[in-house]
XYZ file of N, CA and C in Angstrom:
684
model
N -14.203 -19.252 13.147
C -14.547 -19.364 11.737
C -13.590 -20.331 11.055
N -14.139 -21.541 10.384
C -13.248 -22.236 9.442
C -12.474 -21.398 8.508
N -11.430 -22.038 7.549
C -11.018 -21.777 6.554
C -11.536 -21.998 5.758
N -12.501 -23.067 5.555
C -13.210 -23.531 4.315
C -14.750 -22.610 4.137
N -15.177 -21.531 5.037
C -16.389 -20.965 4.603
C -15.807 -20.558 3.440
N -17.356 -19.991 3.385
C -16.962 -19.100 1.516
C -16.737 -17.293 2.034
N -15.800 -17.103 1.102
C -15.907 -15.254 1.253
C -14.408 -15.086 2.360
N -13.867 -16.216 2.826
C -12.976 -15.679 3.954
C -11.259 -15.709 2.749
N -10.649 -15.465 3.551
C -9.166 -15.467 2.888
C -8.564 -16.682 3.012
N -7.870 -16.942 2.277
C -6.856 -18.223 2.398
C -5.615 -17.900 3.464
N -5.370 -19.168 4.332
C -4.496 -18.937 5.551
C -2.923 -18.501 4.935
N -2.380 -17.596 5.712
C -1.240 -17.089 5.165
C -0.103 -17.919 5.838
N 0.597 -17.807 6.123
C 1.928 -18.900 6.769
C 1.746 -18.212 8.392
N 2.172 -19.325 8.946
C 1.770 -19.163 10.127
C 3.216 -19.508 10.666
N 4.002 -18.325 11.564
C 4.706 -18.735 12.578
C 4.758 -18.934 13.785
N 5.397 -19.522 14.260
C 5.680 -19.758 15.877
C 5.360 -18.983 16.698
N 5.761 -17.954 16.907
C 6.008 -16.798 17.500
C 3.974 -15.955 17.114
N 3.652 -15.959 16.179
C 1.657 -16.004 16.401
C 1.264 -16.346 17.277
N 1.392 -17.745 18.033
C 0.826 -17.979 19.196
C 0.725 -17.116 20.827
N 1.915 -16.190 20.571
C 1.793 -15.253 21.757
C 1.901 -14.190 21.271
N 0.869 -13.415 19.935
C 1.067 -12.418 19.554
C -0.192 -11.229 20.177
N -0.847 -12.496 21.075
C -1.600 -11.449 21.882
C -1.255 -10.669 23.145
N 0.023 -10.983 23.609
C 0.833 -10.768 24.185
C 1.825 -9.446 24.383
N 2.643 -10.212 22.954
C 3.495 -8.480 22.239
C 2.937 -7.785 21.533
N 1.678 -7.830 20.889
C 1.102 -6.798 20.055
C 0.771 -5.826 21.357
N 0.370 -5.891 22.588
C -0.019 -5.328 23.320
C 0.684 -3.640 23.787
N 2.557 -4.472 23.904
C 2.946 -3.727 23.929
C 3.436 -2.896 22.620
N 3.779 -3.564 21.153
C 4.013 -3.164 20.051
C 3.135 -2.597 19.755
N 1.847 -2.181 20.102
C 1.208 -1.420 19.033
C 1.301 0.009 19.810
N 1.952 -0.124 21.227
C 2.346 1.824 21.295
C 3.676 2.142 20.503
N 3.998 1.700 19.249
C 5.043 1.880 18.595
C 4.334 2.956 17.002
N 3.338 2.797 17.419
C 2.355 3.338 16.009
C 2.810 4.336 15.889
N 2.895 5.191 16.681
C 2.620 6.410 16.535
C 4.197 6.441 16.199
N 5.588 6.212 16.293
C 7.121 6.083 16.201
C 6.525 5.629 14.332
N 6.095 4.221 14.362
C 6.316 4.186 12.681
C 5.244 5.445 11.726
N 4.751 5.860 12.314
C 3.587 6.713 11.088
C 4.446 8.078 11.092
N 5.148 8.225 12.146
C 5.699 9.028 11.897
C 6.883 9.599 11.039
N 7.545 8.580 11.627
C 8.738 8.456 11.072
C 9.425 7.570 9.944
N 7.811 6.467 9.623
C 8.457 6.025 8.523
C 6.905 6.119 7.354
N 6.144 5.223 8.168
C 5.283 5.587 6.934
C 4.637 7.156 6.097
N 5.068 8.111 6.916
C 4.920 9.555 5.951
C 5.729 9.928 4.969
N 7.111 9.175 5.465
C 8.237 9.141 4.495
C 8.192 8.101 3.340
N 7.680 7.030 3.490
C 7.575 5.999 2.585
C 6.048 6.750 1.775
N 5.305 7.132 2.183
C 3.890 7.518 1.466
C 4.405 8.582 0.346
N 5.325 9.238 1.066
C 5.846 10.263 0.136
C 6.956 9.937 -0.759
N 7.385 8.949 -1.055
C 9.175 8.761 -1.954
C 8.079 7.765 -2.534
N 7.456 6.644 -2.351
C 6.874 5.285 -3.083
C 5.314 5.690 -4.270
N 4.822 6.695 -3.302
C 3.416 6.727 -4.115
C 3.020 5.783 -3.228
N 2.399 5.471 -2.471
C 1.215 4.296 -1.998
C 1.523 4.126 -0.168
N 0.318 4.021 0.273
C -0.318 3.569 1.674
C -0.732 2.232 1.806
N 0.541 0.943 1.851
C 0.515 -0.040 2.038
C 0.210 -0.810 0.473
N -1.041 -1.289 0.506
C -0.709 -2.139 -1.292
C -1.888 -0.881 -1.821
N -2.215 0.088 -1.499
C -3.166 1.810 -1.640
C -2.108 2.507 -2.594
N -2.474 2.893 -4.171
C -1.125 3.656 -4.753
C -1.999 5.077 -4.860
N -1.351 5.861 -4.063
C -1.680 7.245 -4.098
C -1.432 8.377 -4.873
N -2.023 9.241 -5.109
C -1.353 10.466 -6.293
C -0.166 10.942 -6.145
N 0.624 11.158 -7.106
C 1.415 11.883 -6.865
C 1.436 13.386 -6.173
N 2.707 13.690 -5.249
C 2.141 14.658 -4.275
C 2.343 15.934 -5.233
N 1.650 17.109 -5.164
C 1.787 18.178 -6.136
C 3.055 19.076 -5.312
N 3.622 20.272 -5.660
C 4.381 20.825 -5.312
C 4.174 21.404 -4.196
N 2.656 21.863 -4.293
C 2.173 22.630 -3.189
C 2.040 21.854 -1.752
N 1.835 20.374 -2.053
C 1.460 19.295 -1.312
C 3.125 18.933 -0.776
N 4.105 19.070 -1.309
C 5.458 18.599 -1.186
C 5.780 19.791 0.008
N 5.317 21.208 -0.121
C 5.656 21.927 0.392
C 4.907 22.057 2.161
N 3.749 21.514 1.692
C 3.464 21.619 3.085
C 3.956 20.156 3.495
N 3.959 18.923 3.063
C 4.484 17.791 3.776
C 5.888 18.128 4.543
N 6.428 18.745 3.887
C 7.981 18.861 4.538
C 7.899 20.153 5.853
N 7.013 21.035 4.697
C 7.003 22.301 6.550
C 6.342 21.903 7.782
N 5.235 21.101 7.856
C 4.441 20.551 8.477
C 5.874 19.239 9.829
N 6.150 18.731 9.005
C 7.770 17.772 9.462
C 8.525 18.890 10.014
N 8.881 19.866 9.688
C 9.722 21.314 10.002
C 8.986 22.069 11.884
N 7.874 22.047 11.048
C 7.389 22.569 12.281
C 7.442 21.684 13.596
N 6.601 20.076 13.153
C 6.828 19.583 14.146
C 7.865 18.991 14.867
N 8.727 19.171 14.517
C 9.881 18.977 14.690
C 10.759 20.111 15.895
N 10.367 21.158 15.262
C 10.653 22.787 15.943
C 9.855 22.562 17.374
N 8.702 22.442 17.435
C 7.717 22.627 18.322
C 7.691 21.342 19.042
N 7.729 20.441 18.709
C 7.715 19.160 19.680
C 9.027 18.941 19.994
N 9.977 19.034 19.346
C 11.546 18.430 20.185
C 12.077 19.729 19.918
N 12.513 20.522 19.290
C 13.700 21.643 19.601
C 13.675 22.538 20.729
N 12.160 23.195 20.940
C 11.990 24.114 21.843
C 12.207 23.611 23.478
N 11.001 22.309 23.339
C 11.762 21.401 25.001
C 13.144 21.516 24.625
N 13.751 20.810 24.256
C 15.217 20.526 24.458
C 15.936 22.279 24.252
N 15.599 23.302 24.219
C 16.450 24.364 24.200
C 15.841 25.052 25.488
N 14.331 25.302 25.954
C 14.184 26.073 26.798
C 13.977 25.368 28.271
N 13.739 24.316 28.012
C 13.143 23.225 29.203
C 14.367 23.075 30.663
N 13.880 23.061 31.928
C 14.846 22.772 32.828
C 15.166 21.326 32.999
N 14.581 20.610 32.012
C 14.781 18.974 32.316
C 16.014 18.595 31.636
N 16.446 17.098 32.157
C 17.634 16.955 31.238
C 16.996 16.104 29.625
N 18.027 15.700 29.203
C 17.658 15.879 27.659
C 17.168 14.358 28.296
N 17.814 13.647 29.166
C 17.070 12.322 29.287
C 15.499 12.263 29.644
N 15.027 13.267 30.789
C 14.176 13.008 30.991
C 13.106 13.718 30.065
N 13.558 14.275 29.014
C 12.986 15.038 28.203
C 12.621 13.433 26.803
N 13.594 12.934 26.924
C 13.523 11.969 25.846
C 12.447 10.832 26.362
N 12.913 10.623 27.415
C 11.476 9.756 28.756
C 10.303 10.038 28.308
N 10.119 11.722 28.435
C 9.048 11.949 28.552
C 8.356 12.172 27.025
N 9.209 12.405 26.112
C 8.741 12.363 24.676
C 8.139 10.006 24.175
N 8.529 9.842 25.104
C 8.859 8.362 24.874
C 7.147 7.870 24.970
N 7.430 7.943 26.321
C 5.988 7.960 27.105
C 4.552 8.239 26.247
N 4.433 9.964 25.691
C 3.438 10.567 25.227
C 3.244 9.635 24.037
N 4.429 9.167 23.019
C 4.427 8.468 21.537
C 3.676 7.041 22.110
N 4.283 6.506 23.182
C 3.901 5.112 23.032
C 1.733 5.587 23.067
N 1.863 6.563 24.167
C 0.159 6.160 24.762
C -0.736 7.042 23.529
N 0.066 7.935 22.567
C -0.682 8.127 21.537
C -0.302 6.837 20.211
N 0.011 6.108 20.314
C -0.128 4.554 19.751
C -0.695 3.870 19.950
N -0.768 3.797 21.247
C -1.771 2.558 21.876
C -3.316 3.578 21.581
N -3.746 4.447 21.588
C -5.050 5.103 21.150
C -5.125 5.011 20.001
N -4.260 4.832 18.730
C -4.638 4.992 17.667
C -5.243 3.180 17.202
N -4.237 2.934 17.426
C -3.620 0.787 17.151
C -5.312 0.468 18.114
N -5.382 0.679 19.200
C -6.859 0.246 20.198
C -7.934 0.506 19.362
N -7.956 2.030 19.173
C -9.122 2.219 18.694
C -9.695 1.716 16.769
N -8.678 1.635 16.227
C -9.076 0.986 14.843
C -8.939 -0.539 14.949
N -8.459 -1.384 15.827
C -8.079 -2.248 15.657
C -9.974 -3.477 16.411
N -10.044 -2.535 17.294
C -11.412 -2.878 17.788
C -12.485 -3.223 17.027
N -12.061 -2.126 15.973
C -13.449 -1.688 15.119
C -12.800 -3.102 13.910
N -12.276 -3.165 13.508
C -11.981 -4.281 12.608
C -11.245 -5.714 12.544
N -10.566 -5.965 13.785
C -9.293 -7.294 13.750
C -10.126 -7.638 15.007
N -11.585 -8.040 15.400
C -12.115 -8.764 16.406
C -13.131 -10.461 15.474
N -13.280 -10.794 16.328
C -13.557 -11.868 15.890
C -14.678 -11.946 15.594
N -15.641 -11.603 15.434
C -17.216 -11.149 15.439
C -17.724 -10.416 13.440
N -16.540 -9.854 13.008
C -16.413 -9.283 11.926
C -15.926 -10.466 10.905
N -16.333 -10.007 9.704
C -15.782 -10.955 8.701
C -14.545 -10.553 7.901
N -13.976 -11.556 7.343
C -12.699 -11.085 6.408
C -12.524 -11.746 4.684
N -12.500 -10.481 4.065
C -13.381 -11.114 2.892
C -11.776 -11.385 1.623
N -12.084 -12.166 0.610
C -11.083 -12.273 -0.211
C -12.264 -12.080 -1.709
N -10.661 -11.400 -2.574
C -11.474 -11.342 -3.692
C -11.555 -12.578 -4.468
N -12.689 -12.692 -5.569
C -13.191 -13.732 -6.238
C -12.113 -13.665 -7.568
N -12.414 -14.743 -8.606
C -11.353 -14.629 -9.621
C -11.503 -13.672 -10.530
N -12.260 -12.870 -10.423
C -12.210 -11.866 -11.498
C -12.227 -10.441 -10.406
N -11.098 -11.025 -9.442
C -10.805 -9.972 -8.724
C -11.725 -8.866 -8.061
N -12.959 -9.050 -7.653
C -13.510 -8.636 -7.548
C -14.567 -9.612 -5.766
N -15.309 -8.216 -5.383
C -15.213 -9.028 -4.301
C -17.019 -9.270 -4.104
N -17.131 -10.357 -3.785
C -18.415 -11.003 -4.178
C -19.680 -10.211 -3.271
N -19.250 -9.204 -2.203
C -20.316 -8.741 -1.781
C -20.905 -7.339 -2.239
N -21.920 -6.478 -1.756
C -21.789 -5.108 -2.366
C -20.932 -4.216 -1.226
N -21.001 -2.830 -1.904
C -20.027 -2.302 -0.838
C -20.757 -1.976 0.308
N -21.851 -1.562 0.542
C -22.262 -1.493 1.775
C -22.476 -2.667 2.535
N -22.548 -3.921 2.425
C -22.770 -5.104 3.193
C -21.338 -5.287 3.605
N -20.118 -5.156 2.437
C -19.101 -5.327 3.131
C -18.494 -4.372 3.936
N -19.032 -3.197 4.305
C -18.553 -2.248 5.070
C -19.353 -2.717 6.797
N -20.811 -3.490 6.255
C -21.059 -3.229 7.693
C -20.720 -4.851 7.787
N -20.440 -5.413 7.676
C -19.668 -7.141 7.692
C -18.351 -6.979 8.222
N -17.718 -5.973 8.268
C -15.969 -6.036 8.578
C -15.832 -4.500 8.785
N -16.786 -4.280 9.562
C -16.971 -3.361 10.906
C -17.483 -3.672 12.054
N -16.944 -3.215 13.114
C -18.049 -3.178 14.390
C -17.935 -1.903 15.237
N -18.934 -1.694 16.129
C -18.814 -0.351 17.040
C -18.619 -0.606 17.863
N -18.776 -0.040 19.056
C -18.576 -0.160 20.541
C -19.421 1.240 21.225
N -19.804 0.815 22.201
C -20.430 2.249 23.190
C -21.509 3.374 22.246
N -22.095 2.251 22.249
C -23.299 3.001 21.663
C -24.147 3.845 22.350
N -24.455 5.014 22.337
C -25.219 5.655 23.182
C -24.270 6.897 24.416
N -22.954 6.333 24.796
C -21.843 7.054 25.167
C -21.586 8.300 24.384
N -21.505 9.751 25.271
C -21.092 11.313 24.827
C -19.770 11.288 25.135
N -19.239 10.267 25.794
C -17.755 10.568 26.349
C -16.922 9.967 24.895
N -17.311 8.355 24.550
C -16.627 8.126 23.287
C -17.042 8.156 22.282
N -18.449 9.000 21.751
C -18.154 9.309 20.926
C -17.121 10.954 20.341
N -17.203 11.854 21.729
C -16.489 12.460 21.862
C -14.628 12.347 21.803
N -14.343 11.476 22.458
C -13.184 11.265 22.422
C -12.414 10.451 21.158
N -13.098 9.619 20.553
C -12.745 8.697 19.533
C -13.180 9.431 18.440
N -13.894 10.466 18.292
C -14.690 11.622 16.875
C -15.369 10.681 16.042
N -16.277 9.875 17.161
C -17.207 9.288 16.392
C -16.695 7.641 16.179
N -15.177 7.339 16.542
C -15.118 6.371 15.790
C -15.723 4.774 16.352
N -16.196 5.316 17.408
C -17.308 4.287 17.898
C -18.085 3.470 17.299
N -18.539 4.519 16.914
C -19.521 3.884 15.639
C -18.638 3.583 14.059
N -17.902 2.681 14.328
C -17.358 2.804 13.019
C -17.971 2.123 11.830
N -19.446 1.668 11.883
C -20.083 1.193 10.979
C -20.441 2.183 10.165
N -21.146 2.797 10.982
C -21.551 4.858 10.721
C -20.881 5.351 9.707
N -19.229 5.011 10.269
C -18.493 6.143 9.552
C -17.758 5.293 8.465
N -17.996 4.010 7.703
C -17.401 3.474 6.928
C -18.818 3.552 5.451
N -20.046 3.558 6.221
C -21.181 3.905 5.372
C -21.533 4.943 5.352
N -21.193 6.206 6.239
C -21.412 7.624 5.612
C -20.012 8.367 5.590
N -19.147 8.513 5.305
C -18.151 8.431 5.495
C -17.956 10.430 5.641
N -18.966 11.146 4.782
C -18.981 12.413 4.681
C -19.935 13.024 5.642
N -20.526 12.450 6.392
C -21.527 13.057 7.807
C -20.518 13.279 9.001
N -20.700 14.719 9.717
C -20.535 14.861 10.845
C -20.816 13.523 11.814
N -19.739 13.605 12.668
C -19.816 12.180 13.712
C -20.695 12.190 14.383
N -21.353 13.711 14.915
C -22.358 14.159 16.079
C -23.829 13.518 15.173
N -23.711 13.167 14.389
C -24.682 12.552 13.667
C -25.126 11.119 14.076
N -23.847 10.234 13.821
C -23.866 8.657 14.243
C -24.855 8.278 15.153
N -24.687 8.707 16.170
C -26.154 8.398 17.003
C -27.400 7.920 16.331
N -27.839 8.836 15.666
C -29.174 9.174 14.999
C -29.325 8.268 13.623
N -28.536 8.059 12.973
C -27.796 7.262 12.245
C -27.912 5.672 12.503
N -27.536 5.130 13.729
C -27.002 4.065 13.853
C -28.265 2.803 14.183
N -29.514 3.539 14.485
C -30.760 2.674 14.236
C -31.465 2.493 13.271
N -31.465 3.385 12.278
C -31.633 3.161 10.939
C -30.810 2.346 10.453
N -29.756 2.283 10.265
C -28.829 1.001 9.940
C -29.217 -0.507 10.775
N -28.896 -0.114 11.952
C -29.844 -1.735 12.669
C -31.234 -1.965 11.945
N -31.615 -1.033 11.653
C -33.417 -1.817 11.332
C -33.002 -2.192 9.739
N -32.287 -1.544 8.797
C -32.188 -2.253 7.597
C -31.284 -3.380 7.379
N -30.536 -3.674 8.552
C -29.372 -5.138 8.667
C -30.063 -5.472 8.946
N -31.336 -5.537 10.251
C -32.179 -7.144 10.794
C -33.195 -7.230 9.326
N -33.485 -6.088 8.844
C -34.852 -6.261 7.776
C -33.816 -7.685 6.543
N -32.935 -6.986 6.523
C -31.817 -8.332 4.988
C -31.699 -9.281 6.058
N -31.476 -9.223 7.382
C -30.621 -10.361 7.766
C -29.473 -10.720 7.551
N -29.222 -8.899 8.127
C -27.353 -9.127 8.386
C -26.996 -8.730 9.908
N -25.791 -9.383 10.340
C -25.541 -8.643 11.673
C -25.059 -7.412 11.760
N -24.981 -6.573 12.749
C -25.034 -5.125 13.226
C -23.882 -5.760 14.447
N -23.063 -5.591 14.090
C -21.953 -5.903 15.788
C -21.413 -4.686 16.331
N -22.190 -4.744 17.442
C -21.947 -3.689 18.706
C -21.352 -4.308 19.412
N -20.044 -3.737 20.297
C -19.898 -4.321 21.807
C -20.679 -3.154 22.758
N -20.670 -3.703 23.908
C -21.420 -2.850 24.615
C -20.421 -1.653 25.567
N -18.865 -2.060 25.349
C -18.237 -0.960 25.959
C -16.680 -0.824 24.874
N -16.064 -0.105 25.264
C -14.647 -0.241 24.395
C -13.680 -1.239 25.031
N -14.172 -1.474 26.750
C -13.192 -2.727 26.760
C -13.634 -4.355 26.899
N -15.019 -4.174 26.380
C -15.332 -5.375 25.855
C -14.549 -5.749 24.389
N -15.041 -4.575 23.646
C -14.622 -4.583 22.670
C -12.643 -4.799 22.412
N -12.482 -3.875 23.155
C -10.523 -4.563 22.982
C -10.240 -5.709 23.292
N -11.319 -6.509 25.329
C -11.192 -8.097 25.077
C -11.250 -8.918 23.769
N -12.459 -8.322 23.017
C -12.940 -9.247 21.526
C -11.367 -9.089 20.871
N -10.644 -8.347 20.983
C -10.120 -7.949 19.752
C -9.004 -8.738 20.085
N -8.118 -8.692 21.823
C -6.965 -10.107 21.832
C -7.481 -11.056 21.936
N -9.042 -11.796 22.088
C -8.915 -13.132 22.495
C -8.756 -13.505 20.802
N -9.265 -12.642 19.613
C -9.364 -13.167 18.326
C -8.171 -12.905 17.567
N -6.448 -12.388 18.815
C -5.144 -12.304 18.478
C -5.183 -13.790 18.981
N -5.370 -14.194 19.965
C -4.907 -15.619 20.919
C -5.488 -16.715 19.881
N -6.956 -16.333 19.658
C -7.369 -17.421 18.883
C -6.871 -17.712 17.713
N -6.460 -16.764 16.603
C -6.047 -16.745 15.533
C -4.214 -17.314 15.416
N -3.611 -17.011 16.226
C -2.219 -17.274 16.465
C -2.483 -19.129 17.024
N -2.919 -19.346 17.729
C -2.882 -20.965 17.788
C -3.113 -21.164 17.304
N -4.057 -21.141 15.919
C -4.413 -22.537 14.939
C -3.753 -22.034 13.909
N -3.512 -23.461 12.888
C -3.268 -23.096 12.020
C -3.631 -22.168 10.998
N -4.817 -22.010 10.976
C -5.612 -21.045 10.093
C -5.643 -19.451 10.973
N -4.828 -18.541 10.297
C -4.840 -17.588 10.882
C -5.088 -16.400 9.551
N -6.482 -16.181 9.543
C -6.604 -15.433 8.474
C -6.121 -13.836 8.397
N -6.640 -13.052 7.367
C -5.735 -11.625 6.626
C -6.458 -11.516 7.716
N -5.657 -9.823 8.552
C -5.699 -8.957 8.876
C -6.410 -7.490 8.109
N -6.270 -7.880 7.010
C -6.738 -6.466 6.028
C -8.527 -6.817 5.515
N -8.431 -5.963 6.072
C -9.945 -6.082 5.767
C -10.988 -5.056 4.888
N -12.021 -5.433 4.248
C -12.293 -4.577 3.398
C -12.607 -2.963 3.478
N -12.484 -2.281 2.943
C -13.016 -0.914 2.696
C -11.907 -0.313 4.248
């Protein structure tokens, strides 16, 4: 995609180090699960806001479970191994290491498929701040699914397969999407919009580094943030 279509973002600064970010994102994104934990719940909670998202203030009751919830898991995931466990604290830390990275790499894989592939669009707002499409075109424009027709992922991902599904119904059971997801194809071909399916999840993760590789060599390397 040029820089000069209409509707895309203006190129942000581009460094050096982009060009092989299909590379280290690979291994950096089993780090997800280390920052959500440990920093962005803490930053969501002291700042008010989920990235440039300004969120409510948390109520007391909400303060109380954020912190017991941190208490508990804390108790239950590291105190109890490390007090009752026959391992040493190293291989205990190994093995806490391990579980964080591969529940990162599931979280970072699976959203990142559905939106940072090259097949999807990336939209900027117009001057009156506002963004020139409606919201359902831009939900299914800068979405895509994967494994359509699959009980295993939509099982395992809770639907998020279909993440067109779940960005346009956002309040339906996932066991739904199925049933769901041809009615949506027949009203995108009826306007003459695309419907982007991959046909597996690791087609779909290929789409998603070759459009890290592609985007990091050229100069034009558009937002990452994408609508809705």
């Amino acid at each position: 995609k040029k820089s000069s279509a209409p509707g895309k973002n203006k190129p942000p600064p581009r460094e050096p180090y982009h060009a092989l970010q299909h590379m280290y994102l690979a291994v950096m994104y089993g780090l997800l699960s280390f920052k959500s934990c440990f920093v962005d719940d803490f930053n969501a909670f002291f700042s008010g806001r989920i990235g440039w998202v300004k969120v409510q203030k948390f109520t007391p009751g909400e303060a109380v479970a954020f912190w017991g919830s941190k208490a508990l898991w804390a108790f239950y995931y590291l105190w109890l191994p490390f007090k009752y466990s026959h391992r040493s604290l190293g291989q205990l830390l190994a093995l806490w290491t391990v579980t964080e990275f591969i529940t990162g790499w599931l979280l970072a894989f699976m959203f990142q498929v559905a939106h940072v592939v090259g097949e999807v669009h990336f939209f900027q707002l117009n001057k009156d701040n506002k963004l020139s499409k409606g919201w359902g075109e831009a939900q299914l424009m800068s979405s895509a699914d994967f494994a359509h027709g699959s009980k295993f992922w939509l099982h395992f991902s809770g639907g998020l397969n279909y993440q067109v599904v779940h960005h346009l119904f956002p309040g339906v059971c996932h066991v739904h999407y199925p049933a769901l997801a041809p009615i949506i194809k027949a009203a995108a071909d009826k306007h003459g919009l695309d419907y982007c399916v991959y046909p597996s999840f690791l087609s779909a993760l290929g789409a998603h580094f070759r459009h890290l590789r592609n985007v990091g060599q050229r100069a034009y390397v558009p937002s990452l943030q994408t609508v809705g």
